[in-house]
Backbone as CSV, one residue per row, in Angstrom:
resi,resn,N_x,N_y,N_z,CA_x,CA_y,CA_z,C_x,C_y,C_z
1,MET,-23.484,-24.047,-14.927,-22.738,-23.463,-13.918,-23.526,-22.851,-12.600
2,ASP,-23.061,-23.235,-11.762,-23.775,-22.961,-10.182,-23.221,-21.630,-9.696
3,TYR,-24.139,-20.521,-9.286,-23.420,-19.361,-9.014,-24.121,-19.252,-7.620
4,VAL,-23.130,-18.204,-6.862,-23.351,-17.755,-5.432,-23.316,-16.212,-5.653
5,LEU,-23.888,-15.826,-4.445,-23.742,-14.063,-4.261,-22.740,-13.476,-3.276
6,ALA,-22.018,-12.663,-3.818,-21.116,-12.016,-3.252,-21.498,-10.788,-2.758
7,GLN,-20.709,-9.990,-1.668,-21.456,-8.814,-1.445,-20.267,-8.114,-0.731
8,VAL,-19.919,-6.802,-0.928,-19.077,-6.229,-0.046,-19.918,-4.528,0.363
9,ASN,-19.406,-4.182,1.630,-20.096,-3.143,2.060,-18.951,-2.340,3.041
10,ILE,-18.471,-1.232,2.578,-17.602,-0.439,3.356,-18.515,0.741,4.287
11,GLY,-17.438,1.120,5.212,-17.924,1.881,5.973,-16.914,3.152,6.470
12,ARG,-17.235,4.601,6.374,-16.043,5.555,6.716,-16.009,5.646,8.423
13,LEU,-15.053,5.266,9.098,-15.323,5.312,10.676,-15.180,6.835,10.914
14,THR,-15.961,7.245,12.190,-15.907,8.341,12.640,-14.929,8.607,13.475
15,ALA,-14.207,7.380,13.833,-13.067,7.614,14.911,-11.940,6.419,14.586
16,PRO,-10.809,6.513,15.130,-10.082,5.248,15.189,-10.793,4.057,15.552
17,LEU,-10.408,2.885,15.176,-11.096,1.631,15.622,-10.823,1.474,17.139
18,ASP,-9.829,1.623,17.456,-9.527,1.657,19.045,-9.568,2.817,19.874
19,SER,-10.776,3.837,19.531,-11.239,4.845,20.279,-12.152,4.392,21.080
20,ARG,-12.711,5.223,22.022,-13.634,5.026,23.092,-15.059,5.028,22.079
21,ARG,-14.969,5.888,21.203,-16.410,6.125,20.442,-16.815,4.805,19.646
22,LEU,-15.850,4.186,19.301,-16.243,2.842,18.707,-16.085,1.634,19.316
23,ALA,-15.965,1.685,20.667,-16.005,0.490,21.644,-16.978,-0.345,21.401
24,GLY,-18.467,0.169,21.310,-19.492,-0.479,21.023,-19.449,-1.384,19.865
25,PHE,-19.074,-0.708,18.866,-18.876,-1.294,17.627,-17.967,-2.569,17.442
26,VAL,-16.678,-2.416,18.223,-15.657,-3.569,18.340,-15.844,-4.637,18.995
27,ALA,-16.913,-4.307,20.201,-17.598,-5.316,21.042,-18.389,-6.239,20.452
28,ALA,-18.915,-5.723,19.525,-20.132,-6.568,18.706,-19.489,-7.242,17.610
29,LEU,-18.361,-7.271,17.104,-17.908,-7.493,15.780,-17.747,-9.384,16.123
30,ASP,-17.049,-9.815,17.020,-17.082,-11.380,17.212,-18.494,-11.941,16.921
31,SER,-19.624,-11.537,17.868,-20.609,-12.271,18.043,-21.332,-11.840,16.529
32,VAL,-21.415,-10.601,15.948,-22.041,-10.745,14.899,-21.467,-11.533,13.585
33,ASN,-20.361,-11.441,13.629,-19.574,-12.483,12.763,-19.515,-13.893,12.868
34,ALA,-20.071,-14.302,14.259,-20.212,-15.630,14.587,-21.837,-16.008,14.198
35,VAL,-22.661,-15.144,14.082,-23.965,-15.192,14.029,-24.066,-15.365,12.111
36,ALA,-23.148,-14.736,11.591,-22.851,-14.574,10.239,-22.263,-16.011,9.722
37,ASP,-21.253,-16.506,10.501,-20.735,-17.672,9.980,-21.963,-18.694,9.865
38,ALA,-22.601,-18.930,10.804,-23.612,-19.984,11.235,-24.861,-19.928,10.468
39,ALA,-24.960,-18.489,9.970,-26.246,-18.419,9.410,-26.520,-19.171,8.222
40,PRO,-27.947,-19.692,8.042,-28.201,-20.540,6.775,-27.918,-19.787,5.510
41,GLY,-27.163,-20.526,4.538,-26.858,-19.668,3.326,-25.335,-19.099,3.153
42,PHE,-24.950,-19.246,4.620,-23.407,-18.650,4.439,-22.686,-19.403,3.961
43,VAL,-21.524,-18.767,2.895,-20.582,-19.582,2.298,-19.248,-19.240,2.768
44,TRP,-18.632,-17.672,2.921,-17.580,-17.303,3.170,-17.288,-16.017,3.542
45,ARG,-16.496,-15.388,4.318,-16.323,-13.990,4.378,-14.699,-13.687,4.643
46,LEU,-14.243,-12.435,4.126,-13.086,-12.113,4.064,-12.942,-12.043,5.760
47,GLN,-11.574,-12.527,5.937,-11.321,-12.375,7.318,-9.774,-12.359,7.446
48,THR,-9.097,-11.803,8.252,-7.596,-12.103,8.373,-7.511,-13.410,9.448
49,GLU,-6.152,-13.812,9.552,-5.695,-15.043,10.058,-6.754,-15.103,11.645
50,ASP,-6.685,-13.757,12.180,-7.279,-13.851,13.620,-9.012,-13.707,13.659
51,GLY,-9.678,-13.758,12.207,-10.974,-13.824,12.367,-11.732,-12.496,12.072
52,ASN,-11.017,-11.445,11.782,-11.913,-10.378,11.486,-11.259,-9.739,9.969
53,ALA,-11.901,-8.633,9.522,-11.267,-7.780,8.402,-10.911,-6.460,8.673
54,THR,-10.836,-6.505,9.956,-10.461,-4.791,10.600,-9.056,-4.524,10.263
55,ALA,-8.092,-5.335,9.734,-7.038,-4.797,9.596,-6.801,-4.734,7.936
56,ILE,-7.598,-5.241,6.905,-7.445,-5.058,5.837,-7.660,-3.722,5.185
57,ARG,-6.673,-3.381,4.385,-7.000,-1.789,3.989,-7.444,-2.017,2.518
58,ALA,-8.398,-1.212,1.958,-9.016,-1.051,0.748,-9.650,0.071,0.572
59,PHE,-10.118,0.422,-0.552,-11.090,1.500,-0.673,-10.459,2.838,-0.685
60,GLU,-9.221,3.113,-0.940,-8.259,3.859,0.018,-9.081,5.405,-0.767
61,GLN,-9.500,5.521,-1.925,-10.079,6.581,-2.435,-11.074,7.009,-1.515
62,ASP,-12.004,6.107,-0.506,-13.027,6.451,0.021,-12.485,6.907,1.403
63,ALA,-11.441,6.739,1.753,-10.707,6.681,3.031,-10.444,8.133,3.187
64,GLU,-9.923,8.894,1.992,-9.727,10.318,2.130,-10.456,11.087,3.054
65,GLY,-9.987,11.700,4.236,-10.839,12.730,5.050,-11.385,12.147,6.090
66,ALA,-11.432,10.590,6.180,-12.346,9.806,7.139,-11.257,9.706,8.308
67,ASP,-11.764,10.054,9.575,-10.987,10.356,10.858,-10.303,8.888,11.279
68,GLY,-11.134,7.804,10.885,-10.852,6.741,11.378,-10.592,5.408,10.264
69,GLY,-10.607,6.134,8.874,-10.490,5.291,7.798,-11.576,4.347,7.356
70,ILE,-11.290,3.500,6.544,-12.490,2.456,5.937,-12.305,1.051,6.416
71,LEU,-13.389,0.480,6.722,-13.614,-0.926,7.077,-14.442,-1.550,5.755
72,ILE,-13.772,-2.423,5.594,-14.684,-3.204,4.436,-15.026,-4.730,5.022
73,ASN,-16.294,-5.111,4.753,-16.831,-6.383,4.677,-17.218,-6.950,3.392
74,MET,-16.619,-8.359,3.365,-17.173,-8.958,2.166,-17.485,-10.470,2.326
75,SER,-18.570,-10.816,1.944,-18.768,-12.146,2.187,-19.452,-12.871,0.770
76,VAL,-19.588,-14.121,1.009,-20.334,-14.856,-0.075,-21.551,-15.683,0.184
77,TRP,-22.705,-15.681,-0.119,-23.972,-16.283,0.395,-24.434,-17.237,-0.811
78,GLU,-25.577,-18.184,-0.280,-26.199,-18.926,-1.493,-27.080,-18.195,-2.233
79,SER,-27.611,-16.858,-1.497,-28.656,-16.349,-2.178,-29.050,-14.929,-1.842
80,VAL,-29.656,-14.193,-2.498,-30.170,-12.838,-2.032,-30.861,-13.209,-0.802
81,GLU,-31.889,-13.854,-0.658,-32.692,-14.038,0.283,-31.843,-14.612,1.551
82,ALA,-30.859,-15.598,1.576,-30.058,-15.790,2.547,-29.258,-14.502,3.127
83,LEU,-28.810,-13.764,2.466,-28.019,-12.400,2.886,-29.121,-11.362,3.330
84,GLY,-30.155,-11.315,3.003,-31.251,-10.443,3.318,-31.721,-11.170,5.000
85,ALA,-31.922,-12.148,4.828,-32.307,-12.922,6.277,-31.170,-12.644,7.220
86,TYR,-30.131,-12.574,6.997,-28.941,-12.170,8.010,-29.014,-10.904,8.154
87,VAL,-28.860,-10.001,7.089,-28.768,-8.448,7.302,-29.829,-7.750,8.031
88,TYR,-31.086,-8.431,7.921,-32.177,-7.844,8.763,-32.903,-8.860,9.619
89,GLY,-32.162,-9.786,10.253,-32.100,-10.436,11.227,-31.887,-9.852,12.810
90,PRO,-32.176,-10.453,13.649,-32.254,-9.738,14.835,-30.632,-9.425,15.155
91,ALA,-29.937,-10.313,15.185,-28.673,-9.908,15.470,-28.042,-9.030,15.005
92,HIS,-27.934,-8.782,13.424,-27.335,-7.711,12.860,-28.057,-6.356,12.955
93,ILE,-29.442,-6.736,12.822,-30.043,-5.217,12.703,-29.992,-4.591,13.929
94,ALA,-29.625,-5.195,15.153,-29.354,-4.469,16.227,-27.895,-3.574,15.969
95,VAL,-27.127,-4.177,15.790,-25.906,-3.476,15.377,-25.965,-2.194,14.278
96,LEU,-26.903,-2.553,13.061,-26.942,-1.697,11.851,-27.940,-0.600,12.504
97,ARG,-28.726,-0.759,13.540,-29.623,0.561,13.835,-28.642,1.543,14.630
98,ARG,-27.466,1.004,15.001,-26.242,1.899,15.599,-25.283,2.487,14.711
99,ARG,-25.237,2.020,13.204,-24.275,2.290,12.680,-23.803,3.805,12.547
100,ARG,-24.822,4.764,12.600,-24.587,6.279,12.788,-23.534,6.718,13.486
101,GLN,-23.535,6.145,14.707,-22.581,6.324,15.757,-21.103,6.143,15.509
102,TRP,-21.141,5.157,14.666,-19.883,4.777,14.323,-19.084,5.077,12.740
103,PHE,-20.206,5.219,11.810,-19.939,5.466,10.532,-20.453,6.693,9.747
104,GLU,-19.601,7.438,9.020,-20.328,8.610,8.647,-20.927,8.273,7.353
105,PRO,-21.826,9.156,7.099,-22.798,8.839,5.999,-21.995,9.000,4.709
106,MET,-22.325,8.109,3.856,-21.482,8.312,2.324,-22.638,8.802,1.439
107,LYS,-21.789,9.454,0.611,-22.995,10.222,-0.360,-22.711,8.953,-1.787
108,GLU,-22.022,8.343,-1.908,-22.115,7.118,-2.918,-22.392,5.898,-2.383
109,ALA,-22.600,5.126,-3.364,-22.702,3.463,-3.233,-21.848,3.142,-2.278
110,TYR,-21.966,2.270,-1.273,-20.987,1.927,0.005,-21.023,0.342,-0.111
111,THR,-22.178,-0.407,-1.068,-22.148,-1.854,-0.781,-22.630,-2.033,-2.560
112,ALA,-22.295,-3.153,-2.871,-22.609,-3.766,-4.044,-22.488,-5.391,-3.981
113,LEU,-23.569,-5.934,-4.561,-23.652,-7.648,-4.609,-23.106,-7.646,-6.279
114,TRP,-23.039,-8.856,-6.362,-22.516,-9.578,-7.732,-22.864,-11.192,-7.495
115,TRP,-23.008,-11.809,-8.847,-22.917,-13.335,-8.882,-21.728,-13.889,-9.089
116,ILE,-21.253,-14.731,-8.693,-19.843,-15.512,-8.805,-20.106,-17.025,-9.144
117,PRO,-19.128,-17.423,-9.817,-19.225,-18.962,-9.822,-18.704,-19.562,-8.517
118,ARG,-19.735,-20.580,-8.165,-19.510,-21.134,-7.008,-17.821,-21.617,-6.861
119,GLY,-17.306,-21.555,-5.830,-16.126,-21.974,-5.591,-14.961,-20.835,-5.605
120,HIS,-15.384,-19.729,-6.526,-14.663,-18.311,-6.698,-14.433,-17.756,-5.328
121,ILE,-13.474,-17.011,-4.835,-13.353,-16.230,-3.822,-12.993,-14.885,-4.435
122,PRO,-14.049,-13.946,-4.271,-13.732,-12.660,-4.466,-12.539,-11.844,-4.026
123,THR,-12.071,-11.063,-4.764,-10.939,-10.306,-4.367,-11.402,-8.946,-3.883
124,VAL,-10.557,-8.181,-3.264,-10.856,-6.973,-2.975,-10.794,-6.035,-4.078
125,HIS,-9.548,-6.094,-5.057,-9.973,-5.512,-6.290,-11.284,-5.511,-7.124
126,GLU,-11.600,-6.859,-7.044,-12.993,-6.947,-7.784,-14.017,-6.354,-6.789
127,ALA,-14.218,-6.448,-5.653,-15.118,-5.695,-5.113,-15.095,-4.157,-5.299
128,GLU,-14.059,-3.443,-5.468,-13.772,-2.031,-5.601,-14.231,-1.574,-7.171
129,GLU,-14.012,-2.752,-7.961,-14.674,-2.545,-9.399,-16.139,-2.491,-9.414
130,ARG,-16.669,-3.349,-8.651,-18.062,-3.622,-8.590,-18.688,-2.475,-7.932
131,VAL,-18.181,-1.751,-6.862,-18.760,-0.713,-6.415,-18.679,0.677,-7.279
132,LYS,-17.326,0.814,-7.749,-17.175,1.875,-9.014,-18.311,1.721,-9.964
133,HIS,-18.460,0.311,-10.604,-19.688,0.332,-11.550,-20.975,0.720,-11.025
134,LEU,-21.160,0.302,-10.020,-22.535,0.743,-9.089,-22.633,2.183,-9.183
135,ARG,-21.588,2.779,-8.741,-21.702,4.356,-8.739,-21.950,5.063,-10.014
136,ALA,-21.315,4.204,-10.885,-21.166,5.048,-12.230,-22.626,4.821,-12.989
137,HIS,-23.112,3.232,-12.700,-24.267,3.033,-13.705,-25.599,2.758,-12.918
138,GLY,-25.392,2.638,-11.380,-26.842,2.265,-10.715,-26.706,0.800,-10.971
139,PRO,-28.030,0.047,-10.293,-27.993,-1.229,-10.431,-27.992,-2.125,-11.764
140,THR,-27.141,-2.797,-12.088,-26.975,-3.578,-13.329,-26.985,-4.970,-12.958
141,PRO,-26.932,-5.949,-13.875,-26.461,-7.388,-13.492,-25.002,-7.572,-13.180
142,TYR,-24.185,-6.746,-13.425,-22.990,-6.612,-13.081,-22.566,-6.140,-11.717
143,ALA,-23.336,-5.322,-11.255,-23.329,-4.961,-9.772,-24.640,-4.350,-8.844
144,PHE,-25.022,-4.521,-8.340,-26.551,-4.455,-7.661,-26.409,-4.275,-6.290
145,THR,-27.883,-3.781,-5.886,-28.021,-3.652,-4.328,-28.928,-4.711,-3.809
146,LEU,-28.867,-4.849,-2.432,-29.732,-5.683,-1.727,-31.252,-5.403,-2.109
147,ARG,-31.484,-4.144,-2.210,-32.880,-3.470,-2.743,-33.159,-3.819,-3.978
148,VAL,-32.248,-3.410,-5.103,-32.743,-3.818,-6.292,-31.561,-4.820,-6.873
149,HIS,-32.137,-5.926,-7.301,-30.949,-7.055,-7.646,-31.443,-7.698,-8.765
150,PHE,-30.663,-8.675,-9.271,-30.840,-9.293,-10.339,-30.783,-10.889,-10.281
151,PRO,-31.331,-11.740,-10.888,-31.337,-13.222,-10.717,-30.044,-13.614,-11.085
152,SER,-29.548,-14.840,-10.659,-28.350,-15.503,-11.005,-28.408,-15.525,-12.744
153,PRO,-26.755,-15.313,-13.065,-26.751,-15.810,-14.597,-27.291,-17.005,-15.222
154,ASP,-27.647,-18.034,-14.169,-27.929,-19.406,-14.652,-29.399,-19.286,-14.803
155,SER,-30.210,-18.361,-14.501,-31.608,-18.236,-14.374,-32.047,-17.807,-15.788
156,ASP,-33.601,-18.305,-16.142,-33.910,-18.102,-17.461,-34.404,-16.654,-17.127
157,ASP,-34.899,-16.321,-16.143,-35.119,-14.673,-15.861,-34.212,-13.512,-15.702
158,THR,-34.231,-12.554,-16.436,-33.045,-11.436,-16.468,-33.723,-10.257,-15.910
159,ASP,-34.916,-10.000,-15.567,-35.530,-8.772,-15.189,-34.875,-8.274,-13.653
160,MET,-34.949,-7.196,-13.564,-34.668,-6.673,-12.409,-35.577,-7.063,-11.294
161,LEU,-35.092,-7.123,-9.921,-35.976,-7.739,-8.920,-36.042,-6.562,-7.429
162,LEU,-37.114,-6.918,-7.030,-37.093,-5.675,-5.868,-37.067,-6.717,-4.862
163,SER,-36.294,-6.229,-3.742,-36.684,-6.867,-2.335,-37.950,-6.629,-1.822
164,PRO,-38.143,-7.386,-0.694,-39.379,-7.017,0.211,-39.089,-5.842,0.625
165,GLU,-40.408,-5.071,0.846,-40.598,-3.728,1.608,-39.947,-3.736,3.242
166,ASP,-39.884,-4.678,3.647,-39.438,-4.847,5.078,-37.898,-4.850,5.297
167,TRP,-37.236,-5.010,3.967,-35.951,-4.861,4.036,-35.543,-3.640,3.641
168,THR,-35.423,-2.497,4.644,-35.033,-1.242,4.713,-34.014,-1.213,5.914
169,CYS,-33.231,-0.092,5.309,-32.279,0.165,6.699,-32.968,0.785,7.691
170,PRO,-32.802,0.385,8.746,-33.304,1.034,10.000,-32.865,2.014,10.742
171,ALA,-31.220,2.387,10.142,-30.712,3.479,10.459,-31.144,4.783,10.159
């Protein structure tokens, strides 16, 4: 079986999405999503009919007490390397560096990666389960991070892998 990489990340907004405080984030969404859509190794992303995911409600347990609620980003990539190249590439990193202006720090894991069979579209429920598992157990083949990940299930290798040192959050 052929596998691809699913990823989810969530963020607790510091203010409502339509506030002045989040104007820079909202202004960057279309261009950052366009870069992702055109990136080598990109397969799919969660979006509404209008092309974004800001209206999708999920991770309600994490939304409690958040002034602006929770945003979810979920996508599928050919490989960990393809996802890392996009995440730490120039277009996305510029927005990532500013995330503390728009998102509250989270004490628990807010992102998870996992392997799925090619053609499978991950669900929000599936993403929530992977994040919960990562929070409870740390990185495992079931749910892991970009920094600490595992080979796809069709690989002969089963050992934990570490991402390159330059794959660190700039914020």
